[in-house]
Amino acid sequence: IILVGTPINDDIANLVVAQLLFLEAEDPQKDIYMYINSPGGMVTAGLAIYDTMQYIKPDVSTICVGQASSMAAVLLAAGARGKRFALPHTRIMLHQPIGSFEGQAADVEIQAKEILRLKEILEDILVTHTGQPHERIKADTDRDFFMDAFQAKDYGIVDGVLEKRGTKVKRGRRG
């Protein structure tokens, strides 16, 4: 079990990557469960976690408890298909990368190009894992886009909403 329960920065990413690699080494056939309750954070740190999730042999099941915003929502969607879940009262939020720059005009231009490149990478990841068309992902991430657990299921970020371990909630009961 891994818990991503804080903002995602380089230190947290290094810990999560180390845990993923350790759990793979312990038993490459056993699913890894990643619980997420995070407001998101640094894109580059999140991409280190994402790449490791895709690299290792075990399936990574993602379960959102509380919130998965920004980069944390990307990680939630990146779990193994059929093994991505949210609890009934979670909140999921997508948006484009945020950055602020200062310095000489040439340096600001370089940073702006890099953030646009990261935006395209995140859009491509979301297209791959949600099945949504690129145009919709681009439009929905232009501003903060909030979803409850059931909307996230309909969107393709998660595969089910869990109330109790192993029990999916039907839409009619909640939402």
PDB file of C-alpha atoms in Angstrom:
ATOM      1  CA  ILE A   1       0.000   0.000   0.000  1.00  0.00           C
ATOM      2  CA  ILE A   2       1.172   3.489  -0.874  1.00  0.00           C
ATOM      3  CA  LEU A   3      -0.480   6.715   0.299  1.00  0.00           C
ATOM      4  CA  VAL A   4      -0.037   9.922  -1.678  1.00  0.00           C
ATOM      5  CA  GLY A   5      -1.514  12.174   0.994  1.00  0.00           C
ATOM      6  CA  THR A   6       0.329  15.452   0.558  1.00  0.00           C
ATOM      7  CA  PRO A   7       1.127  17.935  -2.184  1.00  0.00           C
ATOM      8  CA  ILE A   8       3.353  16.279  -4.786  1.00  0.00           C
ATOM      9  CA  ASN A   9       6.922  17.586  -4.776  1.00  0.00           C
ATOM     10  CA  ASP A  10      10.305  16.048  -5.564  1.00  0.00           C
ATOM     11  CA  ASP A  11      10.731  14.565  -2.066  1.00  0.00           C
ATOM     12  CA  ILE A  12       7.294  12.915  -2.111  1.00  0.00           C
ATOM     13  CA  ALA A  13       7.868  11.668  -5.673  1.00  0.00           C
ATOM     14  CA  ASN A  14      11.173  10.082  -4.657  1.00  0.00           C
ATOM     15  CA  LEU A  15       9.490   8.317  -1.724  1.00  0.00           C
ATOM     16  CA  VAL A  16       6.602   7.056  -3.875  1.00  0.00           C
ATOM     17  CA  VAL A  17       8.942   5.896  -6.662  1.00  0.00           C
ATOM     18  CA  ALA A  18      11.084   4.059  -4.094  1.00  0.00           C
ATOM     19  CA  GLN A  19       7.980   2.393  -2.620  1.00  0.00           C
ATOM     20  CA  LEU A  20       6.751   1.333  -6.080  1.00  0.00           C
ATOM     21  CA  LEU A  21      10.125  -0.182  -6.946  1.00  0.00           C
ATOM     22  CA  PHE A  22      10.417  -1.885  -3.546  1.00  0.00           C
ATOM     23  CA  LEU A  23       6.935  -3.409  -3.764  1.00  0.00           C
ATOM     24  CA  GLU A  24       7.666  -4.633  -7.290  1.00  0.00           C
ATOM     25  CA  ALA A  25      10.891  -6.271  -6.066  1.00  0.00           C
ATOM     26  CA  GLU A  26       9.011  -7.925  -3.171  1.00  0.00           C
ATOM     27  CA  ASP A  27       6.384  -9.536  -5.442  1.00  0.00           C
ATOM     28  CA  PRO A  28       6.145  -8.557  -9.129  1.00  0.00           C
ATOM     29  CA  GLN A  29       2.857 -10.494  -9.468  1.00  0.00           C
ATOM     30  CA  LYS A  30       1.024  -8.684  -6.660  1.00  0.00           C
ATOM     31  CA  ASP A  31      -1.054  -5.571  -7.350  1.00  0.00           C
ATOM     32  CA  ILE A  32       0.066  -2.361  -5.659  1.00  0.00           C
ATOM     33  CA  TYR A  33      -2.640  -0.195  -4.084  1.00  0.00           C
ATOM     34  CA  MET A  34      -2.054   3.554  -4.259  1.00  0.00           C
ATOM     35  CA  TYR A  35      -4.419   5.647  -2.141  1.00  0.00           C
ATOM     36  CA  ILE A  36      -4.587   9.287  -3.225  1.00  0.00           C
ATOM     37  CA  ASN A  37      -5.693  12.306  -1.176  1.00  0.00           C
ATOM     38  CA  SER A  38      -3.695  15.145  -2.674  1.00  0.00           C
ATOM     39  CA  PRO A  39      -4.170  18.651  -4.060  1.00  0.00           C
ATOM     40  CA  GLY A  40      -1.595  17.848  -6.751  1.00  0.00           C
ATOM     41  CA  GLY A  41       1.688  19.653  -7.112  1.00  0.00           C
ATOM     42  CA  MET A  42       4.753  19.770  -9.307  1.00  0.00           C
ATOM     43  CA  VAL A  43       4.194  18.307 -12.767  1.00  0.00           C
ATOM     44  CA  THR A  44       7.756  17.019 -13.146  1.00  0.00           C
ATOM     45  CA  ALA A  45       7.579  15.242  -9.775  1.00  0.00           C
ATOM     46  CA  GLY A  46       4.206  13.768 -10.695  1.00  0.00           C
ATOM     47  CA  LEU A  47       5.542  12.569 -14.036  1.00  0.00           C
ATOM     48  CA  ALA A  48       8.296  10.667 -12.204  1.00  0.00           C
ATOM     49  CA  ILE A  49       5.581   8.792 -10.302  1.00  0.00           C
ATOM     50  CA  TYR A  50       3.511   8.322 -13.473  1.00  0.00           C
ATOM     51  CA  ASP A  51       6.424   6.921 -15.468  1.00  0.00           C
ATOM     52  CA  THR A  52       7.287   4.494 -12.672  1.00  0.00           C
ATOM     53  CA  MET A  53       3.650   3.328 -12.422  1.00  0.00           C
ATOM     54  CA  GLN A  54       3.738   2.516 -16.132  1.00  0.00           C
ATOM     55  CA  TYR A  55       7.240   0.981 -15.970  1.00  0.00           C
ATOM     56  CA  ILE A  56       6.814  -1.568 -13.194  1.00  0.00           C
ATOM     57  CA  LYS A  57       5.327  -5.012 -13.749  1.00  0.00           C
ATOM     58  CA  PRO A  58       2.593  -5.085 -11.074  1.00  0.00           C
ATOM     59  CA  ASP A  59      -0.723  -3.402 -11.780  1.00  0.00           C
ATOM     60  CA  VAL A  60      -1.158  -0.231  -9.746  1.00  0.00           C
ATOM     61  CA  SER A  61      -4.701   0.114  -8.440  1.00  0.00           C
ATOM     62  CA  THR A  62      -5.527   3.731  -7.625  1.00  0.00           C
ATOM     63  CA  ILE A  63      -8.120   4.692  -5.018  1.00  0.00           C
ATOM     64  CA  CYS A  64      -9.089   8.310  -4.362  1.00  0.00           C
ATOM     65  CA  VAL A  65     -10.004   9.159  -0.783  1.00  0.00           C
ATOM     66  CA  GLY A  66     -10.842  12.821  -0.252  1.00  0.00           C
ATOM     67  CA  GLN A  67      -9.451  14.587  -3.282  1.00  0.00           C
ATOM     68  CA  ALA A  68      -7.316  14.139  -6.356  1.00  0.00           C
ATOM     69  CA  SER A  69      -6.644  17.507  -7.908  1.00  0.00           C
ATOM     70  CA  SER A  70      -4.332  18.571 -10.693  1.00  0.00           C
ATOM     71  CA  MET A  71      -1.358  16.175 -10.976  1.00  0.00           C
ATOM     72  CA  ALA A  72      -2.959  13.853  -8.408  1.00  0.00           C
ATOM     73  CA  ALA A  73      -5.970  13.432 -10.741  1.00  0.00           C
ATOM     74  CA  VAL A  74      -3.598  12.419 -13.535  1.00  0.00           C
ATOM     75  CA  LEU A  75      -2.078   9.771 -11.246  1.00  0.00           C
ATOM     76  CA  LEU A  76      -5.558   8.555 -10.297  1.00  0.00           C
ATOM     77  CA  ALA A  77      -6.444   8.106 -13.981  1.00  0.00           C
ATOM     78  CA  ALA A  78      -3.096   6.376 -14.632  1.00  0.00           C
ATOM     79  CA  GLY A  79      -3.926   3.333 -12.526  1.00  0.00           C
ATOM     80  CA  ALA A  80      -4.448  -0.034 -14.186  1.00  0.00           C
ATOM     81  CA  ARG A  81      -7.640  -0.108 -16.241  1.00  0.00           C
ATOM     82  CA  GLY A  82     -10.438  -1.727 -14.264  1.00  0.00           C
ATOM     83  CA  LYS A  83      -8.594  -1.016 -10.994  1.00  0.00           C
ATOM     84  CA  ARG A  84      -9.144   2.744 -10.591  1.00  0.00           C
ATOM     85  CA  PHE A  85     -11.629   3.757  -7.907  1.00  0.00           C
ATOM     86  CA  ALA A  86     -12.973   6.666  -5.889  1.00  0.00           C
ATOM     87  CA  LEU A  87     -14.876   6.722  -2.628  1.00  0.00           C
ATOM     88  CA  PRO A  88     -18.354   8.321  -2.829  1.00  0.00           C
ATOM     89  CA  HIS A  89     -17.528  11.778  -1.468  1.00  0.00           C
ATOM     90  CA  THR A  90     -14.267  12.421  -3.248  1.00  0.00           C
ATOM     91  CA  ARG A  91     -13.569  15.450  -5.399  1.00  0.00           C
ATOM     92  CA  ILE A  92     -11.507  15.280  -8.556  1.00  0.00           C
ATOM     93  CA  MET A  93     -10.214  18.372 -10.346  1.00  0.00           C
ATOM     94  CA  LEU A  94      -8.411  18.755 -13.660  1.00  0.00           C
ATOM     95  CA  HIS A  95      -6.718  21.879 -14.981  1.00  0.00           C
ATOM     96  CA  GLN A  96      -3.739  22.948 -17.024  1.00  0.00           C
ATOM     97  CA  PRO A  97      -0.285  23.338 -15.466  1.00  0.00           C
ATOM     98  CA  ILE A  98       0.273  26.501 -13.483  1.00  0.00           C
ATOM     99  CA  GLY A  99       3.509  28.454 -13.528  1.00  0.00           C
ATOM    100  CA  SER A 100       4.865  31.906 -12.896  1.00  0.00           C
ATOM    101  CA  PHE A 101       8.081  33.208 -14.307  1.00  0.00           C
ATOM    102  CA  GLU A 102      10.367  36.165 -13.881  1.00  0.00           C
ATOM    103  CA  GLY A 103      13.624  37.192 -15.412  1.00  0.00           C
ATOM    104  CA  GLN A 104      14.770  38.310 -18.796  1.00  0.00           C
ATOM    105  CA  ALA A 105      12.282  38.117 -21.657  1.00  0.00           C
ATOM    106  CA  ALA A 106      14.225  35.306 -23.337  1.00  0.00           C
ATOM    107  CA  ASP A 107      14.156  33.232 -20.127  1.00  0.00           C
ATOM    108  CA  VAL A 108      10.421  33.820 -19.666  1.00  0.00           C
ATOM    109  CA  GLU A 109       9.855  32.676 -23.258  1.00  0.00           C
ATOM    110  CA  ILE A 110      11.846  29.478 -22.629  1.00  0.00           C
ATOM    111  CA  GLN A 111       9.812  28.747 -19.484  1.00  0.00           C
ATOM    112  CA  ALA A 112       6.524  29.446 -21.285  1.00  0.00           C
ATOM    113  CA  LYS A 113       7.445  27.000 -24.056  1.00  0.00           C
ATOM    114  CA  GLU A 114       8.306  24.365 -21.459  1.00  0.00           C
ATOM    115  CA  ILE A 115       4.999  24.737 -19.607  1.00  0.00           C
ATOM    116  CA  LEU A 116       3.135  24.434 -22.925  1.00  0.00           C
ATOM    117  CA  ARG A 117       5.104  21.249 -23.649  1.00  0.00           C
ATOM    118  CA  LEU A 118       4.146  19.841 -20.235  1.00  0.00           C
ATOM    119  CA  LYS A 119       0.511  20.807 -20.892  1.00  0.00           C
ATOM    120  CA  GLU A 120       0.553  18.725 -24.087  1.00  0.00           C
ATOM    121  CA  ILE A 121       2.136  15.775 -22.263  1.00  0.00           C
ATOM    122  CA  LEU A 122      -0.559  15.859 -19.561  1.00  0.00           C
ATOM    123  CA  GLU A 123      -3.318  16.155 -22.171  1.00  0.00           C
ATOM    124  CA  ASP A 124      -1.929  13.126 -24.023  1.00  0.00           C
ATOM    125  CA  ILE A 125      -1.761  11.123 -20.781  1.00  0.00           C
ATOM    126  CA  LEU A 126      -5.378  11.979 -19.957  1.00  0.00           C
ATOM    127  CA  VAL A 127      -6.508  11.083 -23.496  1.00  0.00           C
ATOM    128  CA  THR A 128      -4.764   7.706 -23.159  1.00  0.00           C
ATOM    129  CA  HIS A 129      -6.186   6.836 -19.746  1.00  0.00           C
ATOM    130  CA  THR A 130      -9.701   8.324 -19.953  1.00  0.00           C
ATOM    131  CA  GLY A 131     -10.575   7.596 -23.572  1.00  0.00           C
ATOM    132  CA  GLN A 132     -11.796  11.170 -23.995  1.00  0.00           C
ATOM    133  CA  PRO A 133     -10.999  12.956 -27.269  1.00  0.00           C
ATOM    134  CA  HIS A 134      -8.071  15.374 -27.192  1.00  0.00           C
ATOM    135  CA  GLU A 135     -10.327  18.347 -27.950  1.00  0.00           C
ATOM    136  CA  ARG A 136     -12.467  17.627 -24.881  1.00  0.00           C
ATOM    137  CA  ILE A 137      -9.452  17.186 -22.598  1.00  0.00           C
ATOM    138  CA  LYS A 138      -7.993  20.443 -23.915  1.00  0.00           C
ATOM    139  CA  ALA A 139     -11.274  22.314 -23.322  1.00  0.00           C
ATOM    140  CA  ASP A 140     -11.966  20.774 -19.906  1.00  0.00           C
ATOM    141  CA  THR A 141      -8.467  21.485 -18.583  1.00  0.00           C
ATOM    142  CA  ASP A 142      -8.449  25.103 -19.756  1.00  0.00           C
ATOM    143  CA  ARG A 143      -9.853  26.117 -16.345  1.00  0.00           C
ATOM    144  CA  ASP A 144     -10.465  24.241 -13.085  1.00  0.00           C
ATOM    145  CA  PHE A 145     -12.826  21.353 -13.904  1.00  0.00           C
ATOM    146  CA  PHE A 146     -14.362  19.706 -10.822  1.00  0.00           C
ATOM    147  CA  MET A 147     -16.066  16.306 -10.698  1.00  0.00           C
ATOM    148  CA  ASP A 148     -17.579  14.127  -8.037  1.00  0.00           C
ATOM    149  CA  ALA A 149     -16.792  10.409  -7.952  1.00  0.00           C
ATOM    150  CA  PHE A 150     -19.646   9.456 -10.289  1.00  0.00           C
ATOM    151  CA  GLN A 151     -18.786  12.152 -12.816  1.00  0.00           C
ATOM    152  CA  ALA A 152     -15.165  10.967 -12.713  1.00  0.00           C
ATOM    153  CA  LYS A 153     -16.395   7.447 -13.510  1.00  0.00           C
ATOM    154  CA  ASP A 154     -18.440   8.721 -16.457  1.00  0.00           C
ATOM    155  CA  TYR A 155     -15.414  10.725 -17.634  1.00  0.00           C
ATOM    156  CA  GLY A 156     -13.102   7.702 -17.510  1.00  0.00           C
ATOM    157  CA  ILE A 157     -10.814   8.815 -14.690  1.00  0.00           C
ATOM    158  CA  VAL A 158     -11.989   5.963 -12.460  1.00  0.00           C
ATOM    159  CA  ASP A 159     -13.675   2.648 -13.194  1.00  0.00           C
ATOM    160  CA  GLY A 160     -15.931   2.522 -10.174  1.00  0.00           C
ATOM    161  CA  VAL A 161     -17.104   4.163  -6.970  1.00  0.00           C
ATOM    162  CA  LEU A 162     -16.544   2.135  -3.791  1.00  0.00           C
ATOM    163  CA  GLU A 163     -18.474   2.465  -0.551  1.00  0.00           C
ATOM    164  CA  LYS A 164     -17.042  -0.567   1.214  1.00  0.00           C
ATOM    165  CA  ARG A 165     -14.047  -2.635   0.184  1.00  0.00           C
ATOM    166  CA  GLY A 166     -15.062  -4.556  -2.928  1.00  0.00           C
ATOM    167  CA  THR A 167     -18.577  -3.053  -3.123  1.00  0.00           C
ATOM    168  CA  LYS A 168     -19.358  -0.598  -5.901  1.00  0.00           C
ATOM    169  CA  VAL A 169     -22.008   2.072  -5.305  1.00  0.00           C
ATOM    170  CA  LYS A 170     -24.818   2.329  -7.832  1.00  0.00           C
ATOM    171  CA  ARG A 171     -25.448   5.839  -9.141  1.00  0.00           C
ATOM    172  CA  GLY A 172     -29.047   5.780  -7.883  1.00  0.00           C
ATOM    173  CA  ARG A 173     -27.907   5.507  -4.262  1.00  0.00           C
ATOM    174  CA  ARG A 174     -25.637   8.536  -4.380  1.00  0.00           C
ATOM    175  CA  GLY A 175     -24.922  11.447  -6.691  1.00  0.00           C
TER     176      GLY A 175
END
